[in-house]
Short mmCIF file of C-alpha atoms in Angstrom, two decimals:
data_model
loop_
_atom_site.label_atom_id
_atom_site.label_comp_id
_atom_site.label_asym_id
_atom_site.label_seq_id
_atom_site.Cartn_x
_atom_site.Cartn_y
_atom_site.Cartn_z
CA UNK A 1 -24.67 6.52 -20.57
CA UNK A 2 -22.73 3.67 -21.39
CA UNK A 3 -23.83 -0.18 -20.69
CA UNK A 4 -21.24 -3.26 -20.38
CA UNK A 5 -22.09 -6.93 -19.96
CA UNK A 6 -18.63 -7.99 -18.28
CA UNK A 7 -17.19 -11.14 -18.36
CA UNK A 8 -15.79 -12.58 -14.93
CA UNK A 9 -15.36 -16.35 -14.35
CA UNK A 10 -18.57 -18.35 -14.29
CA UNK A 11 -20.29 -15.72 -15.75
CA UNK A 12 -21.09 -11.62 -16.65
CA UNK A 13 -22.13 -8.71 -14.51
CA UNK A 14 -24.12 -5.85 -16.22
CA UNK A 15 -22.75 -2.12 -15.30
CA UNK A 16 -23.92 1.19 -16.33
CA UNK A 17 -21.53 4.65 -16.29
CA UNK A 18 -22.99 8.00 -16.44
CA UNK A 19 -21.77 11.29 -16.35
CA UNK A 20 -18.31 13.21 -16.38
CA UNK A 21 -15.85 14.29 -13.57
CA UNK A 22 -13.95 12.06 -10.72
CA UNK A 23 -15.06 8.72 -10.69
CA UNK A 24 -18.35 7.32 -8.04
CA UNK A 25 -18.90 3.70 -8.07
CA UNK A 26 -22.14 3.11 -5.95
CA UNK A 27 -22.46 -0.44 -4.47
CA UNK A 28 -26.28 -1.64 -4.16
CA UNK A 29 -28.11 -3.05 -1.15
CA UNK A 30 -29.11 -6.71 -1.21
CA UNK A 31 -32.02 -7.98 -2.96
CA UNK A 32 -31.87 -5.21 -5.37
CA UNK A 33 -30.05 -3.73 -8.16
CA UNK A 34 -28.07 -0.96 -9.88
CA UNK A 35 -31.69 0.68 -10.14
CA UNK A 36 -32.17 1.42 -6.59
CA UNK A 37 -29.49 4.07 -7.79
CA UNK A 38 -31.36 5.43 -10.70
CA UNK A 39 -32.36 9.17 -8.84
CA UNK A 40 -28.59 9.26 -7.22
CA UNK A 41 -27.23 8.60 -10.41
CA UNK A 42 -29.29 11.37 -12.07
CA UNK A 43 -28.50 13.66 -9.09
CA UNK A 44 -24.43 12.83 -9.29
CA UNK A 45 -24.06 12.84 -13.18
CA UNK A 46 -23.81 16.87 -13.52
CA UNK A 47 -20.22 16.39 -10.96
CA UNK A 48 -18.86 13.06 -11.82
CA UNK A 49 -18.80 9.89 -13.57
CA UNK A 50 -20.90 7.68 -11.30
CA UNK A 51 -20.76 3.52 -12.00
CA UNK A 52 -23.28 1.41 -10.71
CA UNK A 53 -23.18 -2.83 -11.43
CA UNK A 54 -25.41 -5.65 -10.90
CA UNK A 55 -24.05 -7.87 -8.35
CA UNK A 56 -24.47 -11.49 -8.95
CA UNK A 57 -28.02 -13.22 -9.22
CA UNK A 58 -29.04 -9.60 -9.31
CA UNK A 59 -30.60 -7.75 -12.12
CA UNK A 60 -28.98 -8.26 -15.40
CA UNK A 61 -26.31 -10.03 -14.42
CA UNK A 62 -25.76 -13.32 -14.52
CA UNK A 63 -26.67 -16.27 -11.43
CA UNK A 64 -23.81 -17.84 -9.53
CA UNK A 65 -22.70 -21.75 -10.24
CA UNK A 66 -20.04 -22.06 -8.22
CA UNK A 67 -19.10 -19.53 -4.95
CA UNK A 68 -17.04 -16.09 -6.13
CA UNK A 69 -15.50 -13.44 -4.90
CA UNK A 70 -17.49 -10.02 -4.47
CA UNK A 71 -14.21 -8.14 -3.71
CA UNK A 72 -13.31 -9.47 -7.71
CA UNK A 73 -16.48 -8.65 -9.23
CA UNK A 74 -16.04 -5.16 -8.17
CA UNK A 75 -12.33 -4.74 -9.45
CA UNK A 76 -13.73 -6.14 -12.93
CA UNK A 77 -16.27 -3.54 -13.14
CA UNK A 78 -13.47 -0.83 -12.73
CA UNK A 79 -11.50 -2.51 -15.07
CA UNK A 80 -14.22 -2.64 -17.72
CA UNK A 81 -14.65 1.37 -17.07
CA UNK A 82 -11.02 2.40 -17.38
CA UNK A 83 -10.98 3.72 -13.55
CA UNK A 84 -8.27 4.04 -11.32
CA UNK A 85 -9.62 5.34 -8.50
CA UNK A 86 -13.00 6.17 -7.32
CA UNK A 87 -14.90 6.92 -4.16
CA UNK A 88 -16.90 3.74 -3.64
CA UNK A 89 -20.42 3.71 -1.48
CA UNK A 90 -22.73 1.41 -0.65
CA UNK A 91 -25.68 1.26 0.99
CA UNK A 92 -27.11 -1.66 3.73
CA UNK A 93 -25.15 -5.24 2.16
CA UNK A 94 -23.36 -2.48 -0.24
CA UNK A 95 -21.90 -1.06 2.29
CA UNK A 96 -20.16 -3.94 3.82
CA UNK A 97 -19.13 -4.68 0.04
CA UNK A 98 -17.66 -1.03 0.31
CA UNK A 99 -15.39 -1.71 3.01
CA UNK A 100 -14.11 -5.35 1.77
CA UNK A 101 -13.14 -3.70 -1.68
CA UNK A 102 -11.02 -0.40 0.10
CA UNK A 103 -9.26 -3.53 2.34
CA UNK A 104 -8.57 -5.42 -0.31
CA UNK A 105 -7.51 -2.70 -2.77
CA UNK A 106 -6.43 0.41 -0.96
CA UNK A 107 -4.99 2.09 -4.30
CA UNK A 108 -8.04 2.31 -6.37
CA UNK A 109 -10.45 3.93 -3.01
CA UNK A 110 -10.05 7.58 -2.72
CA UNK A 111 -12.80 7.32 -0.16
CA UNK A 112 -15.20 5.33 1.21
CA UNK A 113 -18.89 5.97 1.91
CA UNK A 114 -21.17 3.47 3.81
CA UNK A 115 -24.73 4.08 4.87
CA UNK A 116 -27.37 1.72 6.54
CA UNK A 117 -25.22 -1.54 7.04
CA UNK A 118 -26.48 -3.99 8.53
CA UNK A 119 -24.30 -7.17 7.55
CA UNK A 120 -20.92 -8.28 8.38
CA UNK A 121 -20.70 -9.90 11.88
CA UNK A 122 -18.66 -8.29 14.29
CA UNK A 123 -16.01 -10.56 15.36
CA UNK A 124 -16.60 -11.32 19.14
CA UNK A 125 -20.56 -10.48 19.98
CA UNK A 126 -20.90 -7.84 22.78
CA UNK A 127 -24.16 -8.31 24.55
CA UNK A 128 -25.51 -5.01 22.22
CA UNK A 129 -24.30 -7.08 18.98
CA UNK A 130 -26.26 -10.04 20.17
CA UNK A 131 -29.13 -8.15 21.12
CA UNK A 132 -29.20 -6.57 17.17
CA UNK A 133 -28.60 -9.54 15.80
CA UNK A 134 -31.63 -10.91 17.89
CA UNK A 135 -33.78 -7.18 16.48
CA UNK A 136 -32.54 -8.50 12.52
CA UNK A 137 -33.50 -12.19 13.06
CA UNK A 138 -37.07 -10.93 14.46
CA UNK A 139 -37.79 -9.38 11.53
CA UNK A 140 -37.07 -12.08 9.02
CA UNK A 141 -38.67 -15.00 11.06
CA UNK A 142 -41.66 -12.54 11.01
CA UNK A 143 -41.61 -11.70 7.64
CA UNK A 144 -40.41 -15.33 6.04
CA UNK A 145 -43.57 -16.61 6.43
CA UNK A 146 -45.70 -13.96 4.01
CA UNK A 147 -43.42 -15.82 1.35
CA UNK A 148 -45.32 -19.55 1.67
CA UNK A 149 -48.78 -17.50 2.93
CA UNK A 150 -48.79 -14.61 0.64
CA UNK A 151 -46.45 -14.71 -1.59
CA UNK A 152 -43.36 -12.35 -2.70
CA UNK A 153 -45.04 -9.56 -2.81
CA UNK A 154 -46.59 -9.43 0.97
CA UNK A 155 -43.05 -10.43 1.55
CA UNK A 156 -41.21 -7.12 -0.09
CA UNK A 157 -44.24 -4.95 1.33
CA UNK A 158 -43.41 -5.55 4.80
CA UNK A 159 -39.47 -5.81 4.38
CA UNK A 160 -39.42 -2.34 2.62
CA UNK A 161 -41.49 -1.08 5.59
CA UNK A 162 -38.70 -2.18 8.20
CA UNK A 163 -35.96 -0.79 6.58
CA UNK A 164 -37.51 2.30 4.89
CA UNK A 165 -40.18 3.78 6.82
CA UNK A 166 -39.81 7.17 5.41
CA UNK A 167 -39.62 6.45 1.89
CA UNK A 168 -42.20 8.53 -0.24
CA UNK A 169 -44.65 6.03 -1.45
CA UNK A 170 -43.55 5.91 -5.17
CA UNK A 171 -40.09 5.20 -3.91
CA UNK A 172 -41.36 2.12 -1.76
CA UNK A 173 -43.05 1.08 -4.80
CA UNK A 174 -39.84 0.93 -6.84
CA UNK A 175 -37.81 -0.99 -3.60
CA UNK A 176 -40.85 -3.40 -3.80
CA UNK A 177 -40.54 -3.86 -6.87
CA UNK A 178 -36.88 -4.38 -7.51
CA UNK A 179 -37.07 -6.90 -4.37
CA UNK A 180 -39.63 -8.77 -6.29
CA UNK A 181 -37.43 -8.78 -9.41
CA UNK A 182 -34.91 -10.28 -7.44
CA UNK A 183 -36.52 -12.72 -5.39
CA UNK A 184 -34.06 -15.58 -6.45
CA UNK A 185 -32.01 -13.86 -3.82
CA UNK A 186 -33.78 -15.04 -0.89
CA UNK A 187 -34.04 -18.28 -1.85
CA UNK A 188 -30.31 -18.55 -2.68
CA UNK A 189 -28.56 -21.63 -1.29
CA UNK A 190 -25.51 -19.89 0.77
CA UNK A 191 -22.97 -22.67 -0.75
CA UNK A 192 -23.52 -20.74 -3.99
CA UNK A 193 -22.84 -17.13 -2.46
CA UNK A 194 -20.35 -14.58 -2.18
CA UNK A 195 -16.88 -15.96 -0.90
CA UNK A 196 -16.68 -13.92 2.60
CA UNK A 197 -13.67 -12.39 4.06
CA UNK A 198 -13.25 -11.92 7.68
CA UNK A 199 -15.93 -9.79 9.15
CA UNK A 200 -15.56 -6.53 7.93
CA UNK A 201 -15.85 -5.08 11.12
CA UNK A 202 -12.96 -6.56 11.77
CA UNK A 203 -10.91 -4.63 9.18
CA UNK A 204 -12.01 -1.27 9.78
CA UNK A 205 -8.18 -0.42 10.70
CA UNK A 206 -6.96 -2.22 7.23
CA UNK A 207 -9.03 1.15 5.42
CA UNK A 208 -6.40 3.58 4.44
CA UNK A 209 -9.11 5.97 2.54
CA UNK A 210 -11.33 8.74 4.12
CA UNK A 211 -14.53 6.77 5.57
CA UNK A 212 -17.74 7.93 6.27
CA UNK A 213 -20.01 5.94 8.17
CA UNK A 214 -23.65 7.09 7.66
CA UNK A 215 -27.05 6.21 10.36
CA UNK A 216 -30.31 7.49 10.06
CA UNK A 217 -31.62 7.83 13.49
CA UNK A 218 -34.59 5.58 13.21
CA UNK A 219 -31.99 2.87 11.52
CA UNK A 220 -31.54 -0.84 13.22
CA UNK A 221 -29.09 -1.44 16.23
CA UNK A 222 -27.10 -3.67 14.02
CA UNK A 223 -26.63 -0.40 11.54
CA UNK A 224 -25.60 2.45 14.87
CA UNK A 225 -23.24 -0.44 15.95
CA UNK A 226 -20.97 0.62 13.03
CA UNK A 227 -19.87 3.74 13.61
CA UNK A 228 -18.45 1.96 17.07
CA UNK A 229 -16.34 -0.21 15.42
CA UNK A 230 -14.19 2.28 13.56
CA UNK A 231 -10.80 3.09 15.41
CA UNK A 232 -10.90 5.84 18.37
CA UNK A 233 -8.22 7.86 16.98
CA UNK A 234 -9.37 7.85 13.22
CA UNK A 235 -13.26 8.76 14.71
CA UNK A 236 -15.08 11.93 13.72
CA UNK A 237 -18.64 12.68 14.42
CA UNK A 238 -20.68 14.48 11.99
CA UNK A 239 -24.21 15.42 12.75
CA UNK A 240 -26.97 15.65 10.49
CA UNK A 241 -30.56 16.40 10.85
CA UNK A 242 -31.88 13.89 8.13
CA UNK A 243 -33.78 11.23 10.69
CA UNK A 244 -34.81 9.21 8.01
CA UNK A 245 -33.46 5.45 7.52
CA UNK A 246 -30.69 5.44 5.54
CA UNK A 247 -32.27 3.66 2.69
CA UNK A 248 -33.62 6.48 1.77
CA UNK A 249 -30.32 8.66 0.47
CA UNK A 250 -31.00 6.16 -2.57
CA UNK A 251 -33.48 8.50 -3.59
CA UNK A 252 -32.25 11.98 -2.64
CA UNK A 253 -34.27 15.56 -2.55
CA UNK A 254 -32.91 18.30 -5.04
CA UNK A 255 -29.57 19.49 -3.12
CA UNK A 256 -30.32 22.78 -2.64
CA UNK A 257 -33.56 21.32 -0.83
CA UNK A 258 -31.73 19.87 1.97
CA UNK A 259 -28.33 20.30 2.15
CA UNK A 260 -27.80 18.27 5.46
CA UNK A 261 -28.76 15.34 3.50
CA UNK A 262 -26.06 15.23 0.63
CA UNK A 263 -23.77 12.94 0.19
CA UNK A 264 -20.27 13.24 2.57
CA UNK A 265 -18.12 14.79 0.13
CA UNK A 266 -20.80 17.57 -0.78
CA UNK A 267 -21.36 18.39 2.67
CA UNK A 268 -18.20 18.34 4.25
CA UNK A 269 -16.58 21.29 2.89
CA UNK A 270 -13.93 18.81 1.07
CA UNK A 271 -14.82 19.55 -2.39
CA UNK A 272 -15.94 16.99 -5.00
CA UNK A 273 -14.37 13.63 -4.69
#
């Protein structure tokens, strides 16, 4: 394994590469970090060399000062690791990550994989985006509360338990846990975050790489909306019986244990990326 602290304007992201073969850069979900990945990474590293990072105000990497561009961040960390071109996934805020990176350099994505998202507005509401939107906002001005009554740790219990039911217990633990290690993230003042593009949902047609688009059936509305969005003619439907959320494909069973639930470019019959 090798470790970089990167330098990128305003401050340093931390990123980790393991393993040999064609290049996997997994994106993580929101208030977490590169250690949500630690099982996939372990499961990956006998097939390729998988890169994981610390987005900003995230783990080991430094806290914004001034707003920055995700889309950048990302392209340093490939820099840093020498790689061309890699198949880049992300999971729930990942994900949407995923898909601004591929628009924004089509070269260096030989495919894209996203699972669970749940951000990115769509750029003119339909009455079902509204209505998910309405599901996501429930849940926060539920759980937003536990922060001032019960602290950051009620908080994370009951977030985890939206968005990954099915998680073994030791796994919820760890999401928990990394949610409480990032708790700066909630409290974030948005003129300090990520500079956003366009919804992403909006660029769907801009993504010249293979795309996968991955919902676990007991996943938000906000999250099955996606799979919508992507262009008729470029649409392919591939079933799978995993029902769990997708949160949990960060922590994946042995893949001769259930095949239906590896990653896209196991499954598919394509070969390795």
């Amino acid at each position: 394994m090798t470790e970089r602290f990167i330098d990128v304007p305003g401050g340093h992201l931390y990123s980790r590469t393991t393993g040999t073969g064609p290049d996997v850069v997994l994106l993580h979900a929101g208030a977490a970090d590169s250690r949500m990945w630690d099982s996939t990474v372990e499961w990956l590293a006998p097939i390729a060399r998988v890169t994981t990072l610390d987005f900003r105000d995230m783990g080991l990497s430094s806290r914004a000062t001034a707003p920055y561009s995700e889309v950048d961040d990302i392209a340093a960390v490939l820099d840093a690791a020498g790689i061309e071109r890699a198949v880049v996934a992300g999971v729930s805020d990942g994900a949407r990550r995923a898909v601004a990176f591929a628009c924004a350099h089509p070269q260096r994505v030989a495919h894209v994989v996203a699972a669970g998202a749940v951000f990115g507005a769509f750029p003119d509401p339909t009455s079902q985006e509204a209505a998910a939107r309405a599901e996501l906002h429930a849940h926060f001005a539920r759980i937003v509360p536990l922060l001032e009554s019960e602290g950051i740790a009620a908080y994370a219990a009951a977030d985890i338990a939206m968005w990954g039911p099915a998680l073994a217990p030791a796994d919820r633990r760890k999401m928990e846990a990394l949610q409480i290690a990032n708790a700066y993230w909630i409290e974030l003042p948005e003129s300090l975050g990520a500079a956003l593009d366009p919804p992403v949902t909006s660029r769907f047609a801009e993504v010249t790489a293979p795309m996968d688009v991955i919902v676990g059936g007991h996943d938000l509305a906000s999250t099955r909306l996606w799979p919508a969005a992507w262009p008729t003619g470029r649409r392919k439907r591939r079933s799978s019986s995993c029902p769990a959320p997708t949160t949990s494909r960060c922590f994946p069973p042995a893949p001769t244990s259930n095949a239906s639930c590896a990653p896209p470019w196991r499954s598919s019959g394509g070969g390795r990326p």
